[in-house]
Amino acid sequence: MIILRDEKRIARLNLLAKITSYGGMGILLVGLLLAFVTQDFQRVFLWQLTALFVGWIASQVGIYLTQRYVRSPRPDQVLDEAVRKVAKNGRMYHFLLPAPHTLLTPHGIIVFNPRPNTGKISVVGDKWHQKGGVLRRFLGQEPIGNPTQEVERMVEGLANFIRQNAPEVEEVPIGALIVFTTKGATELDLKESRIPAMHYTKVKGFLRQQKRDLLPQDVYDAIRRAFDQKAAHLTEVVYEGDSI
């Protein structure tokens, strides 16, 4: 499998994650300390409120970015490990296309939505629930949101990209997969998900079971050219594995 990854983007957002995380905590601390450095509470109340709000926003941005660009292994690295053994002829594009994690194989396209969430998570259709979500957010963990709608937006964005950059391709199926990328401490009830969703340890088995026809060679070549144009400045990294 060939990996194409925008390492400069990752490094840039890794730094931003650290700045917003530590900066947010620092601003929150300043907001709390303001109440103790003056006797005129009414005078500093507005400044304190502003500091707490800005600090909280910065910390939330930091949490979001940290989950994707700082933690080790990162979600994109977990995806690589999960699919490389069943996508020998695949090309994985990270942070280059409208769908940030896109796998192109001779059989078609798969868009991944990696989720770092832990705990007890369930879904029925496209209604997601995470037990203790409010408490987890207070403790600095990202809320579950709606992974189904997220990946659908990614698929639509990628479809528009193909229409614009490979107009000779009339229609191509785009698969979608929601993948939870955190090890341990995760209880998932995902059987009722409208879009396939699973822990990363089950991705390989799921992909092996999929029986899909090969894309016409001219269609595959056109899509690959369009995708590769977005990665022209990158060096390909080859991961060995088994064929799908």
mmCIF file of C-alpha atoms in Angstrom:
data_model
loop_
_atom_site.group_PDB
_atom_site.id
_atom_site.type_symbol
_atom_site.label_atom_id
_atom_site.label_comp_id
_atom_site.label_asym_id
_atom_site.label_seq_id
_atom_site.Cartn_x
_atom_site.Cartn_y
_atom_site.Cartn_z
ATOM 1 C CA MET A 1 0.000 0.000 0.000
ATOM 2 C CA ILE A 2 1.225 3.477 -0.827
ATOM 3 C CA ILE A 3 0.791 6.229 1.762
ATOM 4 C CA LEU A 4 0.618 9.889 0.777
ATOM 5 C CA ARG A 5 0.521 12.131 3.823
ATOM 6 C CA ASP A 6 0.825 15.899 4.223
ATOM 7 C CA GLU A 7 3.503 15.898 6.932
ATOM 8 C CA LYS A 8 3.908 19.686 6.838
ATOM 9 C CA ARG A 9 0.233 20.147 7.652
ATOM 10 C CA ILE A 10 0.526 17.650 10.496
ATOM 11 C CA ALA A 11 3.574 19.427 11.938
ATOM 12 C CA ARG A 12 1.869 22.816 11.658
ATOM 13 C CA LEU A 13 -1.306 21.652 13.387
ATOM 14 C CA ASN A 14 0.700 19.707 15.963
ATOM 15 C CA LEU A 15 2.324 22.982 16.997
ATOM 16 C CA LEU A 16 -1.010 24.815 16.945
ATOM 17 C CA ALA A 17 -2.536 22.100 19.137
ATOM 18 C CA LYS A 18 0.148 22.601 21.772
ATOM 19 C CA ILE A 19 -0.137 26.386 21.636
ATOM 20 C CA THR A 20 -3.926 26.380 22.015
ATOM 21 C CA SER A 21 -3.886 23.690 24.710
ATOM 22 C CA TYR A 22 -1.256 25.294 26.921
ATOM 23 C CA GLY A 23 -2.381 28.802 26.044
ATOM 24 C CA GLY A 24 -5.990 27.950 26.874
ATOM 25 C CA MET A 25 -5.007 26.514 30.244
ATOM 26 C CA GLY A 26 -2.888 29.568 30.954
ATOM 27 C CA ILE A 27 -5.730 31.959 30.122
ATOM 28 C CA LEU A 28 -8.136 29.939 32.286
ATOM 29 C CA LEU A 29 -5.671 30.158 35.156
ATOM 30 C CA VAL A 30 -5.373 33.923 34.714
ATOM 31 C CA GLY A 31 -9.159 34.194 34.744
ATOM 32 C CA LEU A 32 -9.345 32.304 38.015
ATOM 33 C CA LEU A 33 -6.523 34.278 39.616
ATOM 34 C CA LEU A 34 -8.086 37.636 38.776
ATOM 35 C CA ALA A 35 -10.600 37.117 41.563
ATOM 36 C CA PHE A 36 -7.791 36.956 44.116
ATOM 37 C CA VAL A 37 -5.571 39.835 43.018
ATOM 38 C CA THR A 38 -8.022 42.672 43.642
ATOM 39 C CA GLN A 39 -10.727 43.586 46.113
ATOM 40 C CA ASP A 40 -12.756 45.339 43.421
ATOM 41 C CA PHE A 41 -14.582 42.265 42.116
ATOM 42 C CA GLN A 42 -17.014 44.219 39.959
ATOM 43 C CA ARG A 43 -14.155 45.961 38.223
ATOM 44 C CA VAL A 44 -12.413 42.763 37.144
ATOM 45 C CA PHE A 45 -15.507 40.617 36.627
ATOM 46 C CA LEU A 46 -15.775 41.396 32.899
ATOM 47 C CA TRP A 47 -12.080 40.684 32.373
ATOM 48 C CA GLN A 48 -12.381 37.483 34.345
ATOM 49 C CA LEU A 49 -15.400 36.351 32.350
ATOM 50 C CA THR A 50 -13.640 37.154 29.075
ATOM 51 C CA ALA A 51 -10.518 35.255 30.124
ATOM 52 C CA LEU A 52 -12.536 32.199 31.142
ATOM 53 C CA PHE A 53 -14.485 32.202 27.877
ATOM 54 C CA VAL A 54 -11.414 32.673 25.660
ATOM 55 C CA GLY A 55 -9.470 30.103 27.664
ATOM 56 C CA TRP A 56 -12.268 27.552 27.376
ATOM 57 C CA ILE A 57 -12.586 28.068 23.600
ATOM 58 C CA ALA A 58 -8.814 27.754 23.139
ATOM 59 C CA SER A 59 -8.694 24.599 25.241
ATOM 60 C CA GLN A 60 -11.509 23.008 23.203
ATOM 61 C CA VAL A 61 -9.656 23.778 19.975
ATOM 62 C CA GLY A 62 -6.540 22.303 21.559
ATOM 63 C CA ILE A 63 -8.395 19.109 22.507
ATOM 64 C CA TYR A 64 -9.728 18.696 18.973
ATOM 65 C CA LEU A 65 -6.317 19.208 17.365
ATOM 66 C CA THR A 66 -4.445 17.129 19.934
ATOM 67 C CA GLN A 67 -6.634 14.100 19.272
ATOM 68 C CA ARG A 68 -5.752 14.268 15.566
ATOM 69 C CA TYR A 69 -2.233 15.642 15.315
ATOM 70 C CA VAL A 70 -0.401 15.080 18.615
ATOM 71 C CA ARG A 71 -1.426 11.791 20.201
ATOM 72 C CA SER A 72 0.647 8.732 19.369
ATOM 73 C CA PRO A 73 -0.243 6.849 17.348
ATOM 74 C CA ARG A 74 -2.282 9.411 15.468
ATOM 75 C CA PRO A 75 -5.613 8.322 13.935
ATOM 76 C CA ASP A 76 -4.129 8.352 10.423
ATOM 77 C CA GLN A 77 -1.353 6.026 11.568
ATOM 78 C CA VAL A 78 -3.876 3.669 13.155
ATOM 79 C CA LEU A 79 -5.810 3.571 9.880
ATOM 80 C CA ASP A 80 -2.637 2.754 7.949
ATOM 81 C CA GLU A 81 -1.924 -0.177 10.226
ATOM 82 C CA ALA A 82 -5.535 -1.364 10.063
ATOM 83 C CA VAL A 83 -5.792 -1.491 6.262
ATOM 84 C CA ARG A 84 -2.277 -2.061 4.956
ATOM 85 C CA LYS A 85 -2.481 -5.859 5.067
ATOM 86 C CA VAL A 86 -5.622 -5.944 2.941
ATOM 87 C CA ALA A 87 -4.852 -3.096 0.550
ATOM 88 C CA LYS A 88 -1.614 -4.072 -1.134
ATOM 89 C CA ASN A 89 -2.636 -2.240 -4.295
ATOM 90 C CA GLY A 90 -4.213 0.671 -2.456
ATOM 91 C CA ARG A 91 -3.229 4.305 -2.207
ATOM 92 C CA MET A 92 -4.045 6.064 1.065
ATOM 93 C CA TYR A 93 -4.320 9.862 0.990
ATOM 94 C CA HIS A 94 -4.109 11.669 4.335
ATOM 95 C CA PHE A 95 -4.995 15.375 4.731
ATOM 96 C CA LEU A 96 -4.860 16.023 0.989
ATOM 97 C CA LEU A 97 -8.424 15.658 -0.290
ATOM 98 C CA PRO A 98 -11.858 16.945 0.793
ATOM 99 C CA ALA A 99 -12.156 13.643 2.670
ATOM 100 C CA PRO A 100 -9.060 13.740 4.925
ATOM 101 C CA HIS A 101 -8.535 9.957 4.942
ATOM 102 C CA THR A 102 -9.254 8.376 1.560
ATOM 103 C CA LEU A 103 -8.265 4.937 0.291
ATOM 104 C CA LEU A 104 -8.215 4.334 -3.456
ATOM 105 C CA THR A 105 -7.974 0.737 -4.678
ATOM 106 C CA PRO A 106 -8.654 -0.915 -8.040
ATOM 107 C CA HIS A 107 -12.031 -1.866 -6.538
ATOM 108 C CA GLY A 108 -13.136 1.638 -5.595
ATOM 109 C CA ILE A 109 -12.867 4.373 -2.989
ATOM 110 C CA ILE A 110 -13.332 4.208 0.770
ATOM 111 C CA VAL A 111 -13.596 7.309 2.952
ATOM 112 C CA PHE A 112 -12.669 6.829 6.606
ATOM 113 C CA ASN A 113 -13.871 8.888 9.544
ATOM 114 C CA PRO A 114 -11.520 8.026 12.435
ATOM 115 C CA ARG A 115 -12.932 8.733 15.880
ATOM 116 C CA PRO A 116 -10.728 8.987 19.017
ATOM 117 C CA ASN A 117 -13.619 8.653 21.486
ATOM 118 C CA THR A 118 -13.571 6.157 24.340
ATOM 119 C CA GLY A 119 -16.148 4.870 26.794
ATOM 120 C CA LYS A 120 -19.592 3.412 26.177
ATOM 121 C CA ILE A 121 -20.770 4.465 22.718
ATOM 122 C CA SER A 122 -23.897 3.351 20.875
ATOM 123 C CA VAL A 123 -25.760 4.261 17.704
ATOM 124 C CA VAL A 124 -29.128 3.583 16.109
ATOM 125 C CA GLY A 125 -29.347 4.732 12.504
ATOM 126 C CA ASP A 126 -27.512 8.034 12.686
ATOM 127 C CA LYS A 127 -28.352 8.843 16.321
ATOM 128 C CA TRP A 128 -25.194 8.599 18.402
ATOM 129 C CA HIS A 129 -24.905 8.472 22.176
ATOM 130 C CA GLN A 130 -21.894 8.511 24.466
ATOM 131 C CA LYS A 131 -22.478 7.726 28.116
ATOM 132 C CA GLY A 132 -21.143 10.447 30.380
ATOM 133 C CA GLY A 133 -20.570 12.770 27.434
ATOM 134 C CA VAL A 134 -20.967 16.004 29.418
ATOM 135 C CA LEU A 135 -18.564 14.820 32.118
ATOM 136 C CA ARG A 136 -16.055 13.638 29.534
ATOM 137 C CA ARG A 137 -16.123 17.030 27.829
ATOM 138 C CA PHE A 138 -15.569 18.734 31.182
ATOM 139 C CA LEU A 139 -12.581 16.433 31.734
ATOM 140 C CA GLY A 140 -11.086 17.422 28.396
ATOM 141 C CA GLN A 141 -12.360 14.705 26.072
ATOM 142 C CA GLU A 142 -13.950 15.317 22.699
ATOM 143 C CA PRO A 143 -17.742 14.734 22.465
ATOM 144 C CA ILE A 144 -18.970 12.061 20.066
ATOM 145 C CA GLY A 145 -20.912 14.443 17.816
ATOM 146 C CA ASN A 146 -22.427 12.749 14.769
ATOM 147 C CA PRO A 147 -19.835 10.647 12.900
ATOM 148 C CA THR A 148 -22.480 9.577 10.370
ATOM 149 C CA GLN A 149 -23.206 13.098 9.179
ATOM 150 C CA GLU A 150 -19.497 13.922 9.252
ATOM 151 C CA VAL A 151 -18.530 11.074 6.923
ATOM 152 C CA GLU A 152 -21.470 11.809 4.620
ATOM 153 C CA ARG A 153 -20.183 15.372 4.207
ATOM 154 C CA MET A 154 -16.733 13.960 3.449
ATOM 155 C CA VAL A 155 -18.147 11.635 0.795
ATOM 156 C CA GLU A 156 -20.103 14.458 -0.821
ATOM 157 C CA GLY A 157 -17.049 16.711 -0.808
ATOM 158 C CA LEU A 158 -14.946 14.005 -2.434
ATOM 159 C CA ALA A 159 -17.634 13.305 -5.044
ATOM 160 C CA ASN A 160 -17.669 17.008 -5.962
ATOM 161 C CA PHE A 161 -13.873 16.969 -6.193
ATOM 162 C CA ILE A 162 -13.981 14.039 -8.618
ATOM 163 C CA ARG A 163 -16.641 15.725 -10.749
ATOM 164 C CA GLN A 164 -14.498 18.846 -11.008
ATOM 165 C CA ASN A 165 -11.082 17.221 -11.447
ATOM 166 C CA ALA A 166 -11.970 14.032 -13.319
ATOM 167 C CA PRO A 167 -15.016 15.066 -15.377
ATOM 168 C CA GLU A 168 -14.632 12.037 -17.637
ATOM 169 C CA VAL A 169 -15.687 9.847 -14.698
ATOM 170 C CA GLU A 170 -19.462 9.727 -14.841
ATOM 171 C CA GLU A 171 -20.088 7.955 -11.548
ATOM 172 C CA VAL A 172 -18.030 5.970 -9.077
ATOM 173 C CA PRO A 173 -19.161 4.308 -5.842
ATOM 174 C CA ILE A 174 -17.634 5.776 -2.694
ATOM 175 C CA GLY A 175 -17.746 3.640 0.427
ATOM 176 C CA ALA A 176 -17.677 5.089 3.941
ATOM 177 C CA LEU A 177 -16.393 3.643 7.199
ATOM 178 C CA ILE A 178 -16.444 5.048 10.743
ATOM 179 C CA VAL A 179 -13.466 3.738 12.705
ATOM 180 C CA PHE A 180 -12.756 4.095 16.428
ATOM 181 C CA THR A 181 -8.991 4.353 16.760
ATOM 182 C CA THR A 182 -8.314 4.275 20.516
ATOM 183 C CA LYS A 183 -7.010 1.144 22.211
ATOM 184 C CA GLY A 184 -8.851 -0.277 25.215
ATOM 185 C CA ALA A 185 -11.447 1.257 27.549
ATOM 186 C CA THR A 186 -14.026 1.365 24.761
ATOM 187 C CA GLU A 187 -17.428 -0.358 24.758
ATOM 188 C CA LEU A 188 -19.036 -0.062 21.347
ATOM 189 C CA ASP A 189 -22.567 -0.998 20.289
ATOM 190 C CA LEU A 190 -22.512 -0.170 16.593
ATOM 191 C CA LYS A 191 -24.608 -2.894 14.972
ATOM 192 C CA GLU A 192 -27.474 -0.495 14.206
ATOM 193 C CA SER A 193 -25.300 2.122 12.506
ATOM 194 C CA ARG A 194 -26.605 3.218 9.106
ATOM 195 C CA ILE A 195 -23.012 3.482 7.881
ATOM 196 C CA PRO A 196 -20.553 0.693 8.791
ATOM 197 C CA ALA A 197 -18.824 1.556 12.071
ATOM 198 C CA MET A 198 -16.329 -0.484 14.058
ATOM 199 C CA HIS A 199 -13.188 -0.582 16.186
ATOM 200 C CA TYR A 200 -9.989 -0.396 14.165
ATOM 201 C CA THR A 201 -9.111 -3.998 15.069
ATOM 202 C CA LYS A 202 -12.081 -5.195 12.992
ATOM 203 C CA VAL A 203 -11.391 -3.194 9.848
ATOM 204 C CA LYS A 204 -9.154 -5.791 8.220
ATOM 205 C CA GLY A 205 -11.754 -8.549 8.577
ATOM 206 C CA PHE A 206 -14.523 -6.264 7.343
ATOM 207 C CA LEU A 207 -12.622 -5.291 4.204
ATOM 208 C CA ARG A 208 -11.716 -8.896 3.440
ATOM 209 C CA GLN A 209 -15.418 -9.763 3.374
ATOM 210 C CA GLN A 210 -16.317 -7.071 0.857
ATOM 211 C CA LYS A 211 -16.818 -8.421 -2.655
ATOM 212 C CA ARG A 212 -16.589 -5.638 -5.197
ATOM 213 C CA ASP A 213 -15.983 -5.557 -8.926
ATOM 214 C CA LEU A 214 -12.892 -3.899 -10.306
ATOM 215 C CA LEU A 215 -13.240 -0.353 -11.553
ATOM 216 C CA PRO A 216 -12.785 0.099 -15.304
ATOM 217 C CA GLN A 217 -9.104 0.842 -15.836
ATOM 218 C CA ASP A 218 -9.756 4.232 -17.441
ATOM 219 C CA VAL A 219 -11.942 5.267 -14.489
ATOM 220 C CA TYR A 220 -9.327 4.179 -11.948
ATOM 221 C CA ASP A 221 -6.568 5.970 -13.853
ATOM 222 C CA ALA A 222 -8.578 9.210 -14.073
ATOM 223 C CA ILE A 223 -9.356 9.200 -10.352
ATOM 224 C CA ARG A 224 -5.782 8.391 -9.444
ATOM 225 C CA ARG A 225 -4.475 11.259 -11.593
ATOM 226 C CA ALA A 226 -6.883 13.678 -9.920
ATOM 227 C CA PHE A 227 -5.919 12.490 -6.442
ATOM 228 C CA ASP A 228 -2.197 12.424 -7.184
ATOM 229 C CA GLN A 229 -2.252 16.021 -8.392
ATOM 230 C CA LYS A 230 -3.049 17.033 -4.812
ATOM 231 C CA ALA A 231 -0.057 15.010 -3.631
ATOM 232 C CA ALA A 232 2.436 15.985 -6.327
ATOM 233 C CA HIS A 233 4.742 17.598 -3.762
ATOM 234 C CA LEU A 234 4.931 14.497 -1.561
ATOM 235 C CA THR A 235 7.103 11.390 -1.464
ATOM 236 C CA GLU A 236 5.277 8.080 -1.628
ATOM 237 C CA VAL A 237 5.709 5.709 1.326
ATOM 238 C CA VAL A 238 5.197 2.029 0.566
ATOM 239 C CA TYR A 239 3.708 -0.363 3.136
ATOM 240 C CA GLU A 240 3.796 -4.031 2.240
ATOM 241 C CA GLY A 241 0.715 -6.172 2.795
ATOM 242 C CA ASP A 242 -1.686 -8.673 1.335
ATOM 243 C CA SER A 243 -4.006 -7.943 -1.553
ATOM 244 C CA ILE A 244 -7.696 -7.291 -0.912
#
